[in-house]
PDB file of C-alpha atoms in Angstrom:
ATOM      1  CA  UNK A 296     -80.701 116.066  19.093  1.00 52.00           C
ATOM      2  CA  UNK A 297     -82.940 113.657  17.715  1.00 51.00           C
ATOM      3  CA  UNK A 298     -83.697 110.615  20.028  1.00 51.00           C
ATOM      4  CA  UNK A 299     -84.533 107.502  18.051  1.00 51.00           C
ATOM      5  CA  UNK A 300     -87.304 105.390  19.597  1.00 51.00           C
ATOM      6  CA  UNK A 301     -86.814 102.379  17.065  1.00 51.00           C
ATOM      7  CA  UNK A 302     -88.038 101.279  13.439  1.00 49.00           C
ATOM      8  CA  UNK A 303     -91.318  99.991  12.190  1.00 50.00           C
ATOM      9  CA  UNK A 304     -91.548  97.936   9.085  1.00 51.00           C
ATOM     10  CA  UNK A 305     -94.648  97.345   7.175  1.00 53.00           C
ATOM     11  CA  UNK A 306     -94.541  94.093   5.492  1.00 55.00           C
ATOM     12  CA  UNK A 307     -93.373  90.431   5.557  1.00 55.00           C
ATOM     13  CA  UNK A 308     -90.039  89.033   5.842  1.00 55.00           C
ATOM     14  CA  UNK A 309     -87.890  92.208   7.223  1.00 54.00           C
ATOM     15  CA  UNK A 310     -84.751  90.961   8.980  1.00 51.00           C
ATOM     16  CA  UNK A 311     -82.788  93.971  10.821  1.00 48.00           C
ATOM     17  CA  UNK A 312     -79.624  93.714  12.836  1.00 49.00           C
ATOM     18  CA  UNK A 313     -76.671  96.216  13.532  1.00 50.00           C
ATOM     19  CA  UNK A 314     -78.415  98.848  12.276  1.00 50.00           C
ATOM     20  CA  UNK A 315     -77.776 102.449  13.804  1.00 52.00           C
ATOM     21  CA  UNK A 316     -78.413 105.961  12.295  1.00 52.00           C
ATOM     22  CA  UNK A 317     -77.747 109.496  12.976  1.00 57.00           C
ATOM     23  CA  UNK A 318     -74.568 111.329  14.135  1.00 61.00           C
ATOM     24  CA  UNK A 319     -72.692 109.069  17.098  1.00 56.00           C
ATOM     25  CA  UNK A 320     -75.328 106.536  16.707  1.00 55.00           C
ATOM     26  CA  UNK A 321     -74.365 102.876  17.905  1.00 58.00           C
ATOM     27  CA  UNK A 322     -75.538  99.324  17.063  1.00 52.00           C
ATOM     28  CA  UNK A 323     -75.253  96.622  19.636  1.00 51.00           C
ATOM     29  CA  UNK A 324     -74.439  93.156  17.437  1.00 48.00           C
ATOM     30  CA  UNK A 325     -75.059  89.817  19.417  1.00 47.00           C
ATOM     31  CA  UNK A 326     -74.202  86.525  18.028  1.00 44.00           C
ATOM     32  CA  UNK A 327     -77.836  84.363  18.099  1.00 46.00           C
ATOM     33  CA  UNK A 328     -76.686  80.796  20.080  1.00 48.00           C
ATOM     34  CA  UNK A 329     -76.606  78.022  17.760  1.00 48.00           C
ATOM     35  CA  UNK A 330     -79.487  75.710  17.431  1.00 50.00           C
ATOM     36  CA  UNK A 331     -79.732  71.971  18.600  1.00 48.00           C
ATOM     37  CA  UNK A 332     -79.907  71.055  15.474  1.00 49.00           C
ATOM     38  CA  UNK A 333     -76.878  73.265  13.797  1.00 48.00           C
ATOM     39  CA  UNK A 334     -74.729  71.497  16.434  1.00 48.00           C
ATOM     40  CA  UNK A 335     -75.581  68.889  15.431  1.00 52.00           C
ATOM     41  CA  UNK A 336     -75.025  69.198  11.763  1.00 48.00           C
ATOM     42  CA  UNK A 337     -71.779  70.289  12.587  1.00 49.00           C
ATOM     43  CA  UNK A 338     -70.588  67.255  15.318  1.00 57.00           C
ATOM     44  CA  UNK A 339     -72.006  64.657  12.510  1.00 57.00           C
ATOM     45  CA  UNK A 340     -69.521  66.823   9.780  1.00 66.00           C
ATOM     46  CA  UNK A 341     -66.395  65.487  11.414  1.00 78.00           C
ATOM     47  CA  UNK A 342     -66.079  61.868  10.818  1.00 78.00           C
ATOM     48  CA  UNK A 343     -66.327  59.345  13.857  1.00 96.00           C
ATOM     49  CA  UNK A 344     -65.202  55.992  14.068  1.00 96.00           C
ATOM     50  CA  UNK A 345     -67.422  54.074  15.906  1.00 97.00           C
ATOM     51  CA  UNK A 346     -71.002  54.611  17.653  1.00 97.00           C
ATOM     52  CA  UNK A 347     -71.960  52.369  20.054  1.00 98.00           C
ATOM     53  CA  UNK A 348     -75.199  51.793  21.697  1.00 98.00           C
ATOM     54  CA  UNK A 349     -75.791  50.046  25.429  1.00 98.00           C
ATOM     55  CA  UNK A 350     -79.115  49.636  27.069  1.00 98.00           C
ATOM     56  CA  UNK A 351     -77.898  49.196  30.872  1.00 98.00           C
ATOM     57  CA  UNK A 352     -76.213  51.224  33.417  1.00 98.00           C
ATOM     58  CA  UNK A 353     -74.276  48.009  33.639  1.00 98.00           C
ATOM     59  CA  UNK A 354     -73.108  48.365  30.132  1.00 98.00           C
ATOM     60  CA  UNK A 355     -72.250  51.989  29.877  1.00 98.00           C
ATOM     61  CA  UNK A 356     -70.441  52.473  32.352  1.00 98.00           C
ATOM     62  CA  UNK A 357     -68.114  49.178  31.124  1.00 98.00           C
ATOM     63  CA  UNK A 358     -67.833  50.784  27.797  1.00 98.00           C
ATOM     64  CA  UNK A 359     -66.668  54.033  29.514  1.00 98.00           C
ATOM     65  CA  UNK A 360     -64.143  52.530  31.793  1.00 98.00           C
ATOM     66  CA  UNK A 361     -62.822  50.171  28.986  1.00 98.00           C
ATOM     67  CA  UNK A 362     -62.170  53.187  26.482  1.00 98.00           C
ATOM     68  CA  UNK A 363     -61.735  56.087  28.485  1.00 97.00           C
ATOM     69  CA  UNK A 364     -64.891  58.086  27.561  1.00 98.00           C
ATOM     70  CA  UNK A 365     -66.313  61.347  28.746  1.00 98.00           C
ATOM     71  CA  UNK A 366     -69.706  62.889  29.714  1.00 98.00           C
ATOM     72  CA  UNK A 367     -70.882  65.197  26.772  1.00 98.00           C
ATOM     73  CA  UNK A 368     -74.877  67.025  26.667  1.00 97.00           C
ATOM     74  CA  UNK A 369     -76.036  68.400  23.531  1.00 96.00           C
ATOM     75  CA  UNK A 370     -78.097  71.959  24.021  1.00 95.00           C
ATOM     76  CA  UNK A 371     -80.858  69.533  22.948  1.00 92.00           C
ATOM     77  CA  UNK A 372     -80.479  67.508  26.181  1.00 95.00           C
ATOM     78  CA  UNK A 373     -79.344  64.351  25.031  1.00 97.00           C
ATOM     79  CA  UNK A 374     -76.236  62.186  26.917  1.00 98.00           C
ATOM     80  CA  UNK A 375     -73.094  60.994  25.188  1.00 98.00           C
ATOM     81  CA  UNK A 376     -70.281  59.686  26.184  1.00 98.00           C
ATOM     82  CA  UNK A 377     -66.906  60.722  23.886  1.00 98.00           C
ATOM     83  CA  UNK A 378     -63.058  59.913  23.523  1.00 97.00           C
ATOM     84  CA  UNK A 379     -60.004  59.257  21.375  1.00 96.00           C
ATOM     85  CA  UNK A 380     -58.790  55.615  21.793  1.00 94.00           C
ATOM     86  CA  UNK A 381     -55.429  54.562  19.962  1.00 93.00           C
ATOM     87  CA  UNK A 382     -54.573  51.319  18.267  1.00 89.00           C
ATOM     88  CA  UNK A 383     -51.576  50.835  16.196  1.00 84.00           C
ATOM     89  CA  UNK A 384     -50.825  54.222  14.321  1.00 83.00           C
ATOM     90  CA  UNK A 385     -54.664  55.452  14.356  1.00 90.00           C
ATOM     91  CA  UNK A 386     -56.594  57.205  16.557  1.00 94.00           C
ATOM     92  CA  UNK A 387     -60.182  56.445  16.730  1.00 96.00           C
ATOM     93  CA  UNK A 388     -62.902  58.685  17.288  1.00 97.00           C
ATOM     94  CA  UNK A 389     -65.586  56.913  19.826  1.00 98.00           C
ATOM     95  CA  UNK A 390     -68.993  58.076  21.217  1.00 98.00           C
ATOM     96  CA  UNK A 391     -71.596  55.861  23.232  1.00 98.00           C
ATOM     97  CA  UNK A 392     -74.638  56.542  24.053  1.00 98.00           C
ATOM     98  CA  UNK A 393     -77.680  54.508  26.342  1.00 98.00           C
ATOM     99  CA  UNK A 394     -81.298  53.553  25.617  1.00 98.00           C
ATOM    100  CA  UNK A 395     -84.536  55.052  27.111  1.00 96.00           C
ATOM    101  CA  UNK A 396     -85.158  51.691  27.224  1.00 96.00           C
ATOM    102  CA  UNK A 397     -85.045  47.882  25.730  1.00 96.00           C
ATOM    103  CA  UNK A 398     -86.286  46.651  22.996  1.00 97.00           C
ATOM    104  CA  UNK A 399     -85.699  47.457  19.122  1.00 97.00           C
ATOM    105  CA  UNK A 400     -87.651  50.655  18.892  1.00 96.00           C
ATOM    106  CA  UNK A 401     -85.727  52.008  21.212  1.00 98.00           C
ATOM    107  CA  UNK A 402     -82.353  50.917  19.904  1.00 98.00           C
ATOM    108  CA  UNK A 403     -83.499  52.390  16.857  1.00 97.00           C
ATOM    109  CA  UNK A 404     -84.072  55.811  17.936  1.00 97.00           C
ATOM    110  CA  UNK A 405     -80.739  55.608  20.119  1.00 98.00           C
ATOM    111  CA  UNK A 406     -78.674  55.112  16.865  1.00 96.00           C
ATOM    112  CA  UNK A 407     -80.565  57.725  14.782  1.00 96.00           C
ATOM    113  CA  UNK A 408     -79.593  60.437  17.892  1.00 97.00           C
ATOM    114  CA  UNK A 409     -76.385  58.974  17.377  1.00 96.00           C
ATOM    115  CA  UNK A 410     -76.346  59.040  13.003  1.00 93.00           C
ATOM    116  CA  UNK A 411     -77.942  62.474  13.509  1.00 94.00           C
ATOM    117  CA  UNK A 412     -75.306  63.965  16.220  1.00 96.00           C
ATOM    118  CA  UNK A 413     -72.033  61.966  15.197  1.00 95.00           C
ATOM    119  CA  UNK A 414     -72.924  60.074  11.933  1.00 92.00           C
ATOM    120  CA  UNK A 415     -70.149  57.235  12.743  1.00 95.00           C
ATOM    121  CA  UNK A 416     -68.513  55.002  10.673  1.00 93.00           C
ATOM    122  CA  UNK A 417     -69.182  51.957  12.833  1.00 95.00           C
ATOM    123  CA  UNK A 418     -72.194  50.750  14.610  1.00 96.00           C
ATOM    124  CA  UNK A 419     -71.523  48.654  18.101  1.00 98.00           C
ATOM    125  CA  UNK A 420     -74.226  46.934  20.398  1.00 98.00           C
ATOM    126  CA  UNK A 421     -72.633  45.776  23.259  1.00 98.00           C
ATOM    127  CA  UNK A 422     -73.967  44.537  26.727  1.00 98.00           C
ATOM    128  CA  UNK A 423     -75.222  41.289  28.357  1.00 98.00           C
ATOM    129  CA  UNK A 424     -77.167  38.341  26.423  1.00 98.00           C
ATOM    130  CA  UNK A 425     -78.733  35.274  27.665  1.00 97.00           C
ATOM    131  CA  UNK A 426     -77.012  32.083  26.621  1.00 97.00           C
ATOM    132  CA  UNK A 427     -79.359  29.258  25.145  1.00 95.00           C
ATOM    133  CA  UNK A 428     -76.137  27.124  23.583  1.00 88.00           C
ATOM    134  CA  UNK A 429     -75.434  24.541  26.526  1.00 84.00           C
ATOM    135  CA  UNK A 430     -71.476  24.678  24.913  1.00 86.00           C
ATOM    136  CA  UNK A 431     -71.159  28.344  24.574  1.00 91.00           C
ATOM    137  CA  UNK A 432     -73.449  29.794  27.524  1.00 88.00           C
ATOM    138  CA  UNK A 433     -70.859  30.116  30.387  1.00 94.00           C
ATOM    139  CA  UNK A 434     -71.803  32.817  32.556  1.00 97.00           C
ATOM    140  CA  UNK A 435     -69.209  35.242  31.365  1.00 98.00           C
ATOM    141  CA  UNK A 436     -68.210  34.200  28.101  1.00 98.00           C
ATOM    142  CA  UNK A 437     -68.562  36.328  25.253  1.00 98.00           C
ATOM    143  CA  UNK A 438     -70.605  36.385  21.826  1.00 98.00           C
ATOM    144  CA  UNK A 439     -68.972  37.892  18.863  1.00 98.00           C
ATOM    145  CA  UNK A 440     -72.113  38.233  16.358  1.00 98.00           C
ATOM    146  CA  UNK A 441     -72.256  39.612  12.693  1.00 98.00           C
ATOM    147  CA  UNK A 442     -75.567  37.444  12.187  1.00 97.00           C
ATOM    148  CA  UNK A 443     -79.193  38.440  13.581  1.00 97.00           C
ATOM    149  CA  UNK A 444     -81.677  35.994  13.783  1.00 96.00           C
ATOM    150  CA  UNK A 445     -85.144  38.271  14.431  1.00 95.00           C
ATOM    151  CA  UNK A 446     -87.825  35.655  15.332  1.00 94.00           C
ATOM    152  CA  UNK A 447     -90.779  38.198  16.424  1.00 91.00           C
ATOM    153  CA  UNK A 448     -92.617  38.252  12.860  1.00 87.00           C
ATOM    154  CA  UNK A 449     -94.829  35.220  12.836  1.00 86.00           C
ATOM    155  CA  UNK A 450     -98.416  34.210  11.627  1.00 86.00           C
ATOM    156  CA  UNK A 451    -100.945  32.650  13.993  1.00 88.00           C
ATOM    157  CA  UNK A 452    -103.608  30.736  12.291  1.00 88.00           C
ATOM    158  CA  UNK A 453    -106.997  29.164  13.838  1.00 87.00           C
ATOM    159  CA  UNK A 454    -106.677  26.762  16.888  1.00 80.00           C
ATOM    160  CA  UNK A 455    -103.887  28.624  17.958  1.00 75.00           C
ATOM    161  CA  UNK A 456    -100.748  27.462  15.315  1.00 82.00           C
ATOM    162  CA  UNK A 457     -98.372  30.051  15.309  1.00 83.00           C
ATOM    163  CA  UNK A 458     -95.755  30.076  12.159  1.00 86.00           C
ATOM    164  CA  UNK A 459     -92.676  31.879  13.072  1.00 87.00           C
ATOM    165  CA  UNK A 460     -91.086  33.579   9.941  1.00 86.00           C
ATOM    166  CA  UNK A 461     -87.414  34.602  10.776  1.00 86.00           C
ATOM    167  CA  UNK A 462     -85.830  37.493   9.544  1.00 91.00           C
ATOM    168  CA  UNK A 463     -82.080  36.529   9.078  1.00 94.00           C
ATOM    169  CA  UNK A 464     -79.338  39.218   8.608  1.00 95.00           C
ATOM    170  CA  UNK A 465     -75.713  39.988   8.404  1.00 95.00           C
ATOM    171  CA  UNK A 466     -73.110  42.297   8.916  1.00 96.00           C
ATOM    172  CA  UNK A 467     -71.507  44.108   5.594  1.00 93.00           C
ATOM    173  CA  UNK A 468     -68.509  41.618   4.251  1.00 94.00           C
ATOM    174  CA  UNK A 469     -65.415  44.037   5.592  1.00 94.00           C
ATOM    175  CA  UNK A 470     -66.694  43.450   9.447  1.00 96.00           C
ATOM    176  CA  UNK A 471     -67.666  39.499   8.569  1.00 97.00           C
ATOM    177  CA  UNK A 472     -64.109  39.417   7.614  1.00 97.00           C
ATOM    178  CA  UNK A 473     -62.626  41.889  10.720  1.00 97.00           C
ATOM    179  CA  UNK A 474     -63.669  39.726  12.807  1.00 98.00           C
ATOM    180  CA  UNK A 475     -62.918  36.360  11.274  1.00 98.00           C
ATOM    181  CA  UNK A 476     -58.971  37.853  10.858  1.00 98.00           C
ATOM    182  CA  UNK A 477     -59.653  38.363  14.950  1.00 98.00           C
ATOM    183  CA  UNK A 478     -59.984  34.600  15.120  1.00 98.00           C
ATOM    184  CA  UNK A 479     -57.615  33.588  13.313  1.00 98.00           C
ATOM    185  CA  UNK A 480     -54.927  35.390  15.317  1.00 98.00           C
ATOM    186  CA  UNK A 481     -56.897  34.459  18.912  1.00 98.00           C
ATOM    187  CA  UNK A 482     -58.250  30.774  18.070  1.00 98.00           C
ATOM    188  CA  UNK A 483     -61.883  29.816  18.299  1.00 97.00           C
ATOM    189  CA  UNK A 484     -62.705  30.201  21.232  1.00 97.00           C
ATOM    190  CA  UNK A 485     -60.335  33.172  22.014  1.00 98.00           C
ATOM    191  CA  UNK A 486     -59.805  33.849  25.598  1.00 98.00           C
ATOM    192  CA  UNK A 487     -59.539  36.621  28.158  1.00 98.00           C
ATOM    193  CA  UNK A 488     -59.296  37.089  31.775  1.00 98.00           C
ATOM    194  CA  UNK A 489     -62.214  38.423  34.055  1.00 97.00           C
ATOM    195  CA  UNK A 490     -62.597  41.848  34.094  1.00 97.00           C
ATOM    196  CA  UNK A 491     -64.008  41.931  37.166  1.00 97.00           C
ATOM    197  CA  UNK A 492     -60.942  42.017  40.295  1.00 96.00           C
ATOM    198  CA  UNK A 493     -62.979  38.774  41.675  1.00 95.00           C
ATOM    199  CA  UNK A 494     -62.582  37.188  38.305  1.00 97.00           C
ATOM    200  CA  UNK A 495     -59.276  38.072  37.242  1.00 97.00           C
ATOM    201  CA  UNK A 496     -57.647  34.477  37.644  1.00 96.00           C
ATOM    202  CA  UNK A 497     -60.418  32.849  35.810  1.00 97.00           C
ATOM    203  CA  UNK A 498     -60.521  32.758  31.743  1.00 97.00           C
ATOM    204  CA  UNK A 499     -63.533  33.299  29.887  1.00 98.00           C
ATOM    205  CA  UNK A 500     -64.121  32.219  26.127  1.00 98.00           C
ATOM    206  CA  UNK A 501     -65.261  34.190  23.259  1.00 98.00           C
ATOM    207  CA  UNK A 502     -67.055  32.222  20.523  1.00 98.00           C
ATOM    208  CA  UNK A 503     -68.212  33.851  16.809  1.00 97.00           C
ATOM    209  CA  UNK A 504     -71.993  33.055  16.849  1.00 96.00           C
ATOM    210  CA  UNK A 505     -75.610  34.193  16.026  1.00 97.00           C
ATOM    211  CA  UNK A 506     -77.775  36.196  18.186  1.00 97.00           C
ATOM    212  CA  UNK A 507     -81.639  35.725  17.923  1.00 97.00           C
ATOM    213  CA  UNK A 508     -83.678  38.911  18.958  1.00 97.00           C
ATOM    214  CA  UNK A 509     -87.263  39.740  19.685  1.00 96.00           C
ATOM    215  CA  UNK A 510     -89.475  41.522  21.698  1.00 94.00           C
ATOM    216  CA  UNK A 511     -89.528  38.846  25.167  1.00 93.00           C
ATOM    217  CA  UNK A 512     -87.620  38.623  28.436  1.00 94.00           C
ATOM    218  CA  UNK A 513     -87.149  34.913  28.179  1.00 95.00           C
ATOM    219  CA  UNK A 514     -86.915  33.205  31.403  1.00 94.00           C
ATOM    220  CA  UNK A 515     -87.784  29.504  30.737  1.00 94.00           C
ATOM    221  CA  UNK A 516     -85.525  26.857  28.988  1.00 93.00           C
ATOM    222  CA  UNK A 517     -88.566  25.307  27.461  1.00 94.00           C
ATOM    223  CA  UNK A 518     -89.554  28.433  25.918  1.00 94.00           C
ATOM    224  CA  UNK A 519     -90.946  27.677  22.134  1.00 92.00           C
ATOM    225  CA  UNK A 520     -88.731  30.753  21.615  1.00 94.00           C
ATOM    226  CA  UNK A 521     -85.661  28.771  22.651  1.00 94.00           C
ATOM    227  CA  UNK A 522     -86.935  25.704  20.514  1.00 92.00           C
ATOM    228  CA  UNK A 523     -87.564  27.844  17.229  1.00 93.00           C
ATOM    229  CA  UNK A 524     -83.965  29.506  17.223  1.00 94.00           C
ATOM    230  CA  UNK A 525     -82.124  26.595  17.693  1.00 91.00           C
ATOM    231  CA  UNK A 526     -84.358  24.578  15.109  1.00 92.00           C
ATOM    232  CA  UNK A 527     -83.774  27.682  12.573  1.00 91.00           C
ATOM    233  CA  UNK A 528     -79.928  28.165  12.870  1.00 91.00           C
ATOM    234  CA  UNK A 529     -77.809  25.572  15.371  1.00 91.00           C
ATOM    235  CA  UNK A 530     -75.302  28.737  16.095  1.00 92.00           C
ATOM    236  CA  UNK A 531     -77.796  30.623  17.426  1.00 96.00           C
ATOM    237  CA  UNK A 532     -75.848  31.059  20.617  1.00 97.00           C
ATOM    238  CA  UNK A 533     -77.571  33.628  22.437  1.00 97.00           C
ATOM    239  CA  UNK A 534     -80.774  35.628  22.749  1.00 97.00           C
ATOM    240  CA  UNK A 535     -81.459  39.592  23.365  1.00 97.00           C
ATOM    241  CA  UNK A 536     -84.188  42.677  22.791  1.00 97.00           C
ATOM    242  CA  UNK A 537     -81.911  44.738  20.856  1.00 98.00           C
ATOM    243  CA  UNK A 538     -79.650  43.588  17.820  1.00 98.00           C
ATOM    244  CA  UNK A 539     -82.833  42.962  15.660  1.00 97.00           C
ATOM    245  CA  UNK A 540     -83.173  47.017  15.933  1.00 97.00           C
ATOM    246  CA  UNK A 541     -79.936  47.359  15.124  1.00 97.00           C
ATOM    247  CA  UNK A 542     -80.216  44.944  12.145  1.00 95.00           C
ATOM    248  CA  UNK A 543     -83.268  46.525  10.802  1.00 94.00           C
ATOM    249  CA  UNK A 544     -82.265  50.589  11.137  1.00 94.00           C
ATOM    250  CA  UNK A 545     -78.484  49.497   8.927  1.00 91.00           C
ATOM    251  CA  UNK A 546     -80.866  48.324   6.274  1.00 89.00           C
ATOM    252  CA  UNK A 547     -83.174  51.167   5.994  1.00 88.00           C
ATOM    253  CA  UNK A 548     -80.540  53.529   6.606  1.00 82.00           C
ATOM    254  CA  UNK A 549     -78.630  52.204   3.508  1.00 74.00           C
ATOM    255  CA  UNK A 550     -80.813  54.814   1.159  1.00 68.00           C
ATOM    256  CA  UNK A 551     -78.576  57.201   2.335  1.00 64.00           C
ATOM    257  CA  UNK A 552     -76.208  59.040  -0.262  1.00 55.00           C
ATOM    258  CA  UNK A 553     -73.164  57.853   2.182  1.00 60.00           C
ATOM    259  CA  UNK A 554     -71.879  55.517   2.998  1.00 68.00           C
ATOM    260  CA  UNK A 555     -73.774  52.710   5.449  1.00 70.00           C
ATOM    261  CA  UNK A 556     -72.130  52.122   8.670  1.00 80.00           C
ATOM    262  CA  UNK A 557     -71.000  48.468   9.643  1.00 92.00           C
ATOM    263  CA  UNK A 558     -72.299  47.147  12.189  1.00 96.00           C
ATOM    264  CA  UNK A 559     -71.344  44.554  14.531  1.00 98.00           C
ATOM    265  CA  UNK A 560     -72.451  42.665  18.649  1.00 98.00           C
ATOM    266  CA  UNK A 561     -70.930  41.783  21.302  1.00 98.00           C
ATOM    267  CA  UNK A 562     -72.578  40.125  23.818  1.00 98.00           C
ATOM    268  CA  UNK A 563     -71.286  38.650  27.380  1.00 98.00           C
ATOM    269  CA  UNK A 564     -73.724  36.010  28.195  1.00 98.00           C
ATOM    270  CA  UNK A 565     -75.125  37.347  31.744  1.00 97.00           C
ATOM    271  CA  UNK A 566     -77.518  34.224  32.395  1.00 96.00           C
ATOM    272  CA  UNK A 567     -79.021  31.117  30.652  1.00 95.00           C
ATOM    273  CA  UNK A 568     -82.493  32.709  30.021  1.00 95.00           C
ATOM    274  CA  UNK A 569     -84.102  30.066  32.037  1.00 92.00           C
ATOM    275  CA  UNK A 570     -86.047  30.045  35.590  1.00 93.00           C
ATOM    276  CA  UNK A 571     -82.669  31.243  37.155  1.00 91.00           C
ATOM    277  CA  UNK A 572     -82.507  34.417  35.306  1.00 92.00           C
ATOM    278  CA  UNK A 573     -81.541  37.240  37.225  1.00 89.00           C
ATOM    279  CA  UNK A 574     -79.241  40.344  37.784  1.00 93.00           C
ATOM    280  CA  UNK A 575     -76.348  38.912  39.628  1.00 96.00           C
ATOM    281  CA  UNK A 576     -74.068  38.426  36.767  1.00 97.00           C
ATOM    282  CA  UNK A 577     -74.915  41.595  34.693  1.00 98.00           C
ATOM    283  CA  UNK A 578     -71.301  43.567  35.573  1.00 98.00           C
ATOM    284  CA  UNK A 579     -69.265  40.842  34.915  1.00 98.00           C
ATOM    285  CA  UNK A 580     -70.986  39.976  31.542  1.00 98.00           C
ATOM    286  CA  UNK A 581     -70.901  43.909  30.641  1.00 98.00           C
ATOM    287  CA  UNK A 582     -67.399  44.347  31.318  1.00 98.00           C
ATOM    288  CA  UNK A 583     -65.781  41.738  29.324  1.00 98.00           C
ATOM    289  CA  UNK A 584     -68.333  42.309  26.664  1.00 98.00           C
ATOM    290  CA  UNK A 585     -66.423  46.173  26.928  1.00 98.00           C
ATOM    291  CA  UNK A 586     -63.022  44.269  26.743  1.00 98.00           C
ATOM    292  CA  UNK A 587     -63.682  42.244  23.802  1.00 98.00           C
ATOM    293  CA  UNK A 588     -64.380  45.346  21.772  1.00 98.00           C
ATOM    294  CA  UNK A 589     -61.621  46.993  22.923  1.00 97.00           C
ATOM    295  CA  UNK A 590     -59.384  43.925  21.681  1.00 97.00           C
ATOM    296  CA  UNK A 591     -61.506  44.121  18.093  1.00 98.00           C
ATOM    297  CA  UNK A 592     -61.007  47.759  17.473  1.00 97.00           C
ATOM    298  CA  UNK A 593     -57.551  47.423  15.785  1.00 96.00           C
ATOM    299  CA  UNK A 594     -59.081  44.734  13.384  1.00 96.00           C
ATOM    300  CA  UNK A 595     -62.632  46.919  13.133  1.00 94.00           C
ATOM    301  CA  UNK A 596     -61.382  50.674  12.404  1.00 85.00           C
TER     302      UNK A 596
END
């Protein structure tokens, strides 16, 4: 009997596998485990409907109780949170996912994980804003926003003159025109209850509107910020770190052979980004921010 120790290959390149030779010889076959990135490939080959991005605990958590969604980690390591939610005769595919943390560049790398993993249809930014319009900016009320005003890029000459040079974009028409059909059957403002068992008697509004977005935590009504946005567009209703990220990564992502995701925020306004800033409000705000996109799916997907 001849005992075979193994092979040896001269050269570059050589691939072996169930190989066995010689009377009542054997192979062993294993099947190698996929790579993150082969699952991933083949999650993003599958359609989904909508991908939405949240940057608090706050948020995703109201996104997962509003739609039903489930705790799912790539081999890669990364979070998501999946489901099937039905409206009229379709069933939507849905994944959220959270932020390392705010700001645009981080938004931006949040909905490339998602692109990359799930490649949806839809983009959704949803969470807490702070309200700057004195008519809008009810603690609790919502912002429905297909317009981004980004208001970081500016130029600052000598003696301290700084020129602000807003970046204004919108949604794609079909979601400009979603959600205009959404207020035409609800009214302007629409309304909902609180979504919150404390604020379940009381109504909050929802109001169509612009959302400015830039790097700052803005906790002072006098804030030039405040005074630029609402000198550059009067329905600039609310302010956040994110949807400019958002904004930007739809437009450079429209190079792309497919089709470009629509995109689309929803903001519940969680404070007046003034000296009373704080936390306090930051559930509420979240979960009938979750809510309203619930109620806009049917007219969305």
């Amino acid at each position: 009997m001849t005992i075979n120790k193994g092979i040896i290959s001269r050269g570059n390149n050589n691939t072996f596998s169930t190989i066995a030779i010689g009377e009542k010889a054997q192979a062993a076959t294993t099947t190698p485990a996929p790579s993150a990135g082969s699952t991933a490939a083949a999650e993003a080959s599958t359609p989904w409907d909508l991908g939405i991005v949240t940057i608090l605990s706050e948020e995703l958590r109201s996104v997962i109780d509003a739609l039903t969604l489930h705790r799912h980690k790539t081999p890669s390591g990364l979070y998501f949170y999946q489901g099937e939610h039905t409206v009229s005769d379709a069933t939507l595919r849905i994944v959220a996912t959270q932020t390392q943390n705010q700001g645009q560049r981080s938004t931006m790398a949040a909905l490339e994980n998602l692109r990359r993993h799930y490649n949806p249809r839809l983009w959704a930014l949803v969470g807490i804003a702070g309200g700057i319009h004195d008519e809008h900016a009810r603690i609790g009320n919502i912002i429905v926003s297909t317009d981004v005003v980004y208001y970081e890029n500016r130029k600052i000459n000598p003696r301290g003159d700084t020129r602000r040079r807003g970046e204004h974009r919108q949604a794609p028409a079909h979601i400009v025109h979603a959600v205009n059909a959404y207020f035409t059957d609800h009214g302007t403002p629409a309304r909902i209850n609180g979504q919150m068992a404390a604020h379940a008697d009381e109504q909050y509004e929802i109001y169509p509107g612009v959302i400015g977005s830039g790097e700052a935590v803005i906790a002072d009504r006098d804030s030039e910020i405040r005074s630029y946005l609402t000198a550059y567009h009067e329905k600039v209703l609310a302010v956040d770190m994110e949807a400019g990220g958002l904004s930007q990564y739809w437009q450079e992502n429209s190079v792309h052979g497919t089709a470009n995701p629509g995109w689309i925020v929803i903001r519940g306004v969680s404070d007046h980004a003034d000296e009373h800033k704080g936390h306090s409000h930051h559930e509420l705000a979240s979960r009938n921010a979750a809510h309203v996109l619930s109620r806009l799916l049917p007219y969305l997907c």
